[in-house]
Coordinates of C-alpha atoms in Angstrom, one line a residue:
M10 CA 0.0 -0.1 0.0
A11 CA 1.5 3.4 -1.0
T12 CA 2.0 5.8 1.8
I13 CA 0.5 9.4 1.6
S14 CA 2.5 12.4 0.8
R15 CA 1.5 15.7 1.8
R16 CA 2.6 17.1 -1.4
H17 CA 0.1 15.4 -3.6
H18 CA -0.7 18.2 -5.6
N19 CA 2.3 20.7 -6.6
T20 CA 0.5 23.4 -8.2
Q21 CA 2.3 26.7 -8.8
V22 CA 0.7 29.9 -8.0
N23 CA 1.0 32.4 -10.6
N24 CA 2.7 35.8 -9.8
N25 CA 4.1 38.8 -11.8
T26 CA 7.6 38.0 -10.3
H27 CA 10.6 36.2 -11.7
H28 CA 11.3 34.4 -8.2
Q29 CA 8.1 32.2 -8.2
R30 CA 8.5 31.9 -4.7
D31 CA 5.2 30.5 -4.1
F32 CA 4.0 27.1 -4.3
I33 CA 0.5 25.4 -3.3
T34 CA 1.3 21.7 -1.9
E35 CA -2.7 20.9 -1.3
E36 CA -5.8 22.7 -1.9
I37 CA -9.4 22.0 -1.5
E38 CA -11.0 24.9 -3.7
G39 CA -12.7 27.5 -1.7
L40 CA -12.0 25.7 1.7
I41 CA -8.3 25.2 2.4
R42 CA -5.0 26.4 0.8
V43 CA -1.7 24.8 2.3
H44 CA 1.7 26.6 0.7
R45 CA 4.8 24.9 0.5
N46 CA 6.5 27.3 3.4
G47 CA 3.6 25.8 5.8
H48 CA 1.4 28.7 5.6
V49 CA -2.4 27.5 5.6
E50 CA -5.2 29.7 4.3
R51 CA -8.8 28.9 5.1
P52 CA -11.2 31.1 3.4
T53 CA -14.3 32.3 5.3
I54 CA -17.0 29.9 3.9
M55 CA -18.9 30.2 7.2
P56 CA -19.6 32.9 9.3
N57 CA -18.7 32.7 13.0
V58 CA -21.6 33.7 15.5
S59 CA -21.4 34.9 19.1
T60 CA -23.3 33.2 21.9
K61 CA -25.9 36.3 21.9
T62 CA -27.4 34.8 18.9
S63 CA -28.7 31.9 20.9
S64 CA -32.7 31.3 20.8
N65 CA -35.2 28.4 21.4
G66 CA -34.6 29.5 25.2
V67 CA -31.4 28.1 25.1
T68 CA -28.2 29.8 26.8
A69 CA -24.9 29.5 25.3
R70 CA -21.7 30.8 26.6
D71 CA -17.9 30.2 25.5
V72 CA -15.6 28.8 28.1
I73 CA -11.8 28.4 28.3
I74 CA -10.6 25.0 28.8
N75 CA -6.9 25.4 28.4
K76 CA -5.5 28.8 27.9
D77 CA -2.1 27.8 27.1
T78 CA -3.2 25.5 24.2
N79 CA -6.2 27.8 23.4
L80 CA -8.6 24.9 24.0
W81 CA -12.2 26.3 24.3
A82 CA -15.8 25.1 24.0
R83 CA -19.1 26.6 23.5
I84 CA -21.6 25.2 26.0
Y85 CA -25.7 25.3 25.5
V86 CA -28.0 25.0 28.2
P87 CA -31.9 24.7 27.5
S88 CA -34.5 26.4 29.6
I89 CA -35.7 23.1 30.9
I90 CA -33.2 23.6 33.8
N91 CA -35.8 26.0 35.1
T92 CA -37.6 23.0 36.1
N93 CA -34.8 21.5 38.3
L94 CA -34.4 18.5 36.2
I95 CA -31.2 16.7 35.9
I96 CA -30.5 16.3 32.0
P97 CA -27.7 14.4 30.0
L98 CA -24.6 15.9 28.9
L99 CA -23.5 15.6 25.4
V100 CA -19.7 16.2 24.7
Y101 CA -20.0 17.2 20.8
F102 CA -17.1 17.5 18.2
H103 CA -17.6 19.4 14.9
G104 CA -16.9 18.0 11.6
G105 CA -14.5 19.4 8.9
G106 CA -12.1 16.9 7.9
F107 CA -10.0 17.5 11.0
C108 CA -8.9 20.6 8.7
I109 CA -11.8 23.3 8.8
G110 CA -14.5 24.4 10.9
S111 CA -15.1 26.0 14.6
A112 CA -17.5 25.5 17.2
A113 CA -18.0 29.1 16.7
W114 CA -19.4 28.6 12.9
K115 CA -23.2 29.8 12.4
C116 CA -24.4 26.3 10.9
Y117 CA -23.1 24.3 14.2
H118 CA -24.4 27.0 16.5
E119 CA -27.9 26.7 15.0
F120 CA -28.0 22.7 14.7
L121 CA -26.5 22.5 18.3
T122 CA -29.1 25.1 19.8
N123 CA -32.0 23.0 18.2
L124 CA -30.5 20.0 19.6
A125 CA -30.1 21.4 23.0
S126 CA -33.7 22.7 23.2
K127 CA -35.4 19.6 21.6
A128 CA -33.2 16.7 22.9
S129 CA -33.3 18.7 26.6
C130 CA -29.5 18.1 27.0
V131 CA -26.8 20.3 27.9
I132 CA -24.1 20.4 25.1
V133 CA -20.4 21.0 25.4
S134 CA -19.1 21.7 22.0
V135 CA -15.3 21.7 21.7
D136 CA -13.2 23.7 19.5
Y137 CA -10.4 21.3 18.9
K138 CA -6.9 22.0 17.1
L139 CA -7.0 21.5 13.2
A140 CA -4.7 20.0 10.7
P141 CA -2.2 20.1 9.0
E142 CA -0.7 22.5 11.4
N143 CA -1.8 19.8 14.1
P144 CA -1.9 16.5 12.8
L145 CA -3.7 13.7 14.4
P146 CA -3.7 12.4 17.0
A147 CA -4.0 16.5 18.3
A148 CA -7.6 16.5 17.8
Y149 CA -8.1 13.1 20.0
D150 CA -6.0 14.6 22.7
D151 CA -8.1 18.0 22.6
G152 CA -11.3 15.7 23.0
F153 CA -9.9 13.5 25.8
N154 CA -8.6 17.0 27.7
A155 CA -12.0 18.5 27.1
L156 CA -13.4 15.2 29.0
M157 CA -10.8 15.4 31.5
W158 CA -11.7 19.0 32.2
V159 CA -15.3 18.3 32.6
K160 CA -14.1 15.8 35.2
R161 CA -12.3 18.2 37.1
E162 CA -15.1 20.7 37.0
A163 CA -17.5 18.0 38.5
H164 CA -15.2 17.5 41.4
N165 CA -15.5 21.3 42.1
V166 CA -19.1 21.9 41.0
S167 CA -20.0 23.4 44.5
S168 CA -17.7 26.2 44.0
S169 CA -17.2 26.2 40.4
V170 CA -17.6 29.1 38.1
Q171 CA -19.0 26.3 35.7
K172 CA -22.0 25.7 38.0
W173 CA -24.4 27.2 35.7
W174 CA -24.6 24.5 33.5
L175 CA -22.7 21.6 35.1
S176 CA -25.0 21.5 38.1
H177 CA -28.0 20.5 35.8
C178 CA -26.0 17.7 34.2
N179 CA -26.7 14.1 35.0
L180 CA -23.1 13.1 35.2
S181 CA -23.7 9.2 34.8
C182 CA -25.2 10.0 31.6
I183 CA -22.8 11.6 29.6
F184 CA -22.7 10.9 25.6
L185 CA -19.8 11.6 23.1
A186 CA -20.7 12.8 19.8
G187 CA -19.8 14.3 16.6
D188 CA -20.5 14.5 12.7
S189 CA -18.0 13.7 10.1
A190 CA -14.6 14.2 11.5
G191 CA -16.0 14.7 14.8
A192 CA -17.8 11.4 14.9
N193 CA -14.2 10.2 14.3
I194 CA -12.9 12.1 17.4
A195 CA -15.9 11.0 19.2
Y196 CA -15.1 7.2 18.6
N197 CA -11.3 7.3 19.3
V198 CA -11.8 9.5 22.5
A199 CA -14.2 6.6 23.6
T200 CA -11.7 4.0 22.7
R201 CA -8.8 5.6 24.5
L202 CA -10.9 5.8 27.7
S203 CA -11.7 2.3 27.5
T204 CA -7.9 1.2 26.9
S205 CA -6.2 3.8 29.4
S206 CA -4.7 2.8 32.5
G207 CA -7.4 2.7 35.3
A208 CA -10.0 2.9 32.6
S209 CA -13.1 1.9 35.3
S210 CA -12.4 4.9 37.1
I211 CA -10.6 7.2 34.9
L212 CA -13.7 9.3 34.6
N213 CA -15.1 8.9 38.1
P214 CA -17.7 10.8 38.8
L215 CA -18.5 11.0 35.0
S216 CA -19.8 7.8 33.2
V217 CA -20.1 7.7 29.4
K218 CA -23.3 6.1 28.6
G219 CA -23.3 6.4 24.8
I220 CA -21.7 7.6 21.6
I221 CA -23.5 9.3 18.4
L222 CA -21.8 9.0 15.6
I223 CA -23.0 11.2 12.5
Q224 CA -21.8 10.2 9.1
P225 CA -18.5 9.4 10.7
F226 CA -15.5 10.1 8.7
F227 CA -13.5 7.0 8.3
G228 CA -11.5 5.8 5.2
G229 CA -9.2 2.9 3.9
D230 CA -6.8 2.3 0.8
E231 CA -9.2 -0.1 -0.7
R232 CA -12.5 2.0 -2.1
T233 CA -16.1 1.0 -1.1
F234 CA -18.7 0.8 -4.1
S235 CA -20.4 4.1 -2.7
E236 CA -17.1 5.7 -2.7
K237 CA -16.4 4.7 -6.4
H238 CA -20.1 5.1 -7.7
S239 CA -22.4 7.1 -5.4
L240 CA -24.2 9.9 -7.5
Q241 CA -23.8 12.7 -5.6
P242 CA -26.1 15.5 -4.9
P243 CA -25.3 19.3 -6.1
N244 CA -23.0 21.1 -3.8
S245 CA -22.2 17.9 -1.9
A246 CA -20.2 18.5 1.1
L247 CA -17.9 15.5 0.4
T248 CA -16.4 14.3 -2.6
L249 CA -13.8 11.2 -2.7
S250 CA -11.1 13.8 -4.0
V251 CA -11.8 16.1 -1.0
S252 CA -11.9 13.1 1.3
D253 CA -8.5 12.2 0.1
T254 CA -7.0 15.6 0.8
Y255 CA -8.4 15.9 4.1
W256 CA -6.9 12.7 5.1
R257 CA -3.3 13.4 3.3
L258 CA -3.4 16.5 5.6
A259 CA -4.5 15.0 8.9
L260 CA -2.7 11.9 9.0
P261 CA 0.7 11.6 10.7
Y262 CA 3.6 12.0 7.8
G263 CA 3.9 9.3 5.9
A264 CA 0.9 7.1 7.1
N265 CA -1.7 5.5 4.3
R266 CA -5.4 5.3 4.8
D267 CA -5.4 2.2 6.4
H268 CA -3.8 3.9 9.4
P269 CA -6.0 3.1 12.5
Y270 CA -7.0 6.8 12.8
C271 CA -8.6 6.4 9.4
N272 CA -9.7 2.6 8.9
P273 CA -10.5 1.3 12.5
I274 CA -11.4 -1.9 10.9
V275 CA -8.7 -3.4 8.9
P276 CA -5.8 -3.2 11.5
N277 CA -8.0 -3.7 14.8
A278 CA -10.7 -6.2 13.6
N279 CA -9.5 -8.7 15.8
K280 CA -9.1 -6.4 18.7
L281 CA -12.7 -4.8 18.8
R282 CA -13.9 -7.5 21.1
D283 CA -11.3 -6.3 24.0
I284 CA -12.4 -2.6 23.4
R285 CA -15.3 -1.6 25.9
I286 CA -17.1 1.0 24.3
P287 CA -20.8 1.8 25.2
H288 CA -24.0 1.8 23.2
I289 CA -23.2 3.4 19.6
L290 CA -25.9 5.3 17.6
V291 CA -24.6 5.6 14.0
C292 CA -26.4 8.1 11.7
V293 CA -26.1 7.2 7.8
S294 CA -26.7 9.2 4.9
E295 CA -28.3 7.4 2.0
L296 CA -26.4 9.9 -0.6
D297 CA -23.0 9.9 1.0
I298 CA -20.0 8.6 -0.3
L299 CA -19.2 7.3 3.0
K300 CA -22.6 5.2 3.4
D301 CA -20.9 1.7 2.7
R302 CA -18.0 2.6 4.9
N303 CA -20.4 3.7 7.6
L304 CA -22.4 0.5 7.3
E305 CA -19.1 -2.0 7.2
F306 CA -18.0 0.0 10.6
S307 CA -21.3 -0.7 12.1
N308 CA -21.5 -4.3 11.3
T309 CA -18.1 -5.2 12.2
L310 CA -18.7 -3.5 15.8
A311 CA -22.1 -5.6 15.9
K312 CA -20.0 -8.8 15.1
A313 CA -17.6 -8.1 17.8
G314 CA -20.3 -7.8 20.4
K315 CA -21.1 -4.0 20.5
K316 CA -24.5 -2.6 20.9
V317 CA -24.8 -0.8 17.7
E318 CA -27.8 1.1 16.4
V319 CA -27.9 2.4 13.0
V320 CA -30.2 5.1 11.3
T321 CA -30.3 5.7 7.5
Y322 CA -31.5 9.0 6.2
K323 CA -33.0 8.8 2.8
G324 CA -32.4 11.3 0.2
V325 CA -29.6 13.3 1.6
G326 CA -26.0 13.6 1.5
H327 CA -22.9 14.2 3.9
A328 CA -23.6 16.8 6.4
F329 CA -27.2 17.8 5.4
Q330 CA -28.1 18.4 9.1
V331 CA -25.6 21.5 9.3
L332 CA -25.5 22.7 5.5
N333 CA -29.4 22.6 4.8
N334 CA -28.2 22.3 1.3
Y335 CA -30.7 19.6 0.2
Q336 CA -34.5 19.8 -0.3
L337 CA -35.2 17.2 2.4
S338 CA -32.5 18.6 5.0
H339 CA -35.0 20.0 7.3
S340 CA -37.4 17.1 7.6
R341 CA -34.5 14.6 7.9
T342 CA -32.9 16.8 10.3
Q343 CA -35.8 16.8 12.5
E344 CA -35.9 13.1 12.2
M345 CA -32.3 12.8 13.4
I346 CA -32.9 15.2 16.4
S347 CA -35.9 12.9 17.2
H348 CA -33.6 9.6 17.0
I349 CA -30.7 11.4 19.0
T350 CA -33.4 12.2 21.7
T351 CA -34.6 8.7 21.8
F352 CA -31.2 7.5 22.0
L353 CA -30.1 9.8 24.8
T354 CA -33.4 8.6 27.0
S355 CA -33.0 4.9 26.2

């Protein structure tokens, strides 16, 4: 299997000088451009919004998790807290191929505000470090550290400045969730927890009850049928070439797409039985190039004795729930929120 080179494309940037000094090594048009000198450009494709734009009775605030590493999160608390109910806590990771995206993006802010309100849960949306400046496992480290931060705050909830949200959370009912690359992060954080030294007590008093993987971003050297033949809707959020570029930028240097970060099945199929992970909900989109890979991943986990629930959303593609660029996106998003709500309370 061929290894992945970060310099797959060697497109020269035209300029009017004789120095021809600037070269692009990787580019996804309109999303990200990586220069040979390491400079990374990310065009503004989605506006960032402040927490003041919250609605549906949801309070949102940004919190610093680690000022030294600039790790932060946006927390959503539904108005149901006025009833003094103790509700589930959802730790969420946004998508973007590990290379783009933010917890402040308008599309995620709106989706998670809606989810917090309708599913009656507190959501901690983690803004993790991006590749290629921070290749994997940097995003996994941030996800794990964010969860450890929640644990530390839980131990100090009586005097914590975070009491406004954490005191309303059921600490024995925590869920890890994400879409696309964020779903990959949620899965890898969960497996890291299960294989860590002292795994049974590492999160005490927290307990992860389930994992919600929305169109999880996985890959592999061998193409699936949907990757090769899926007819994509207009303005598809993920094509095969875009997927390949994300993986070249995100994986450790020299790794191929059968690296465990990308393909959790091929290298680890025989070890999955030993991984202790909770109940998993996998949300699959019918028109997504990742459909077959998502289904294969789910079937492999089920055969390894894991409790896996799979829901497929008809007529929509990758990231429909945040981009709203398909005719059926609104109704399918409401279906997804309904399924997640049921999963949180099952």
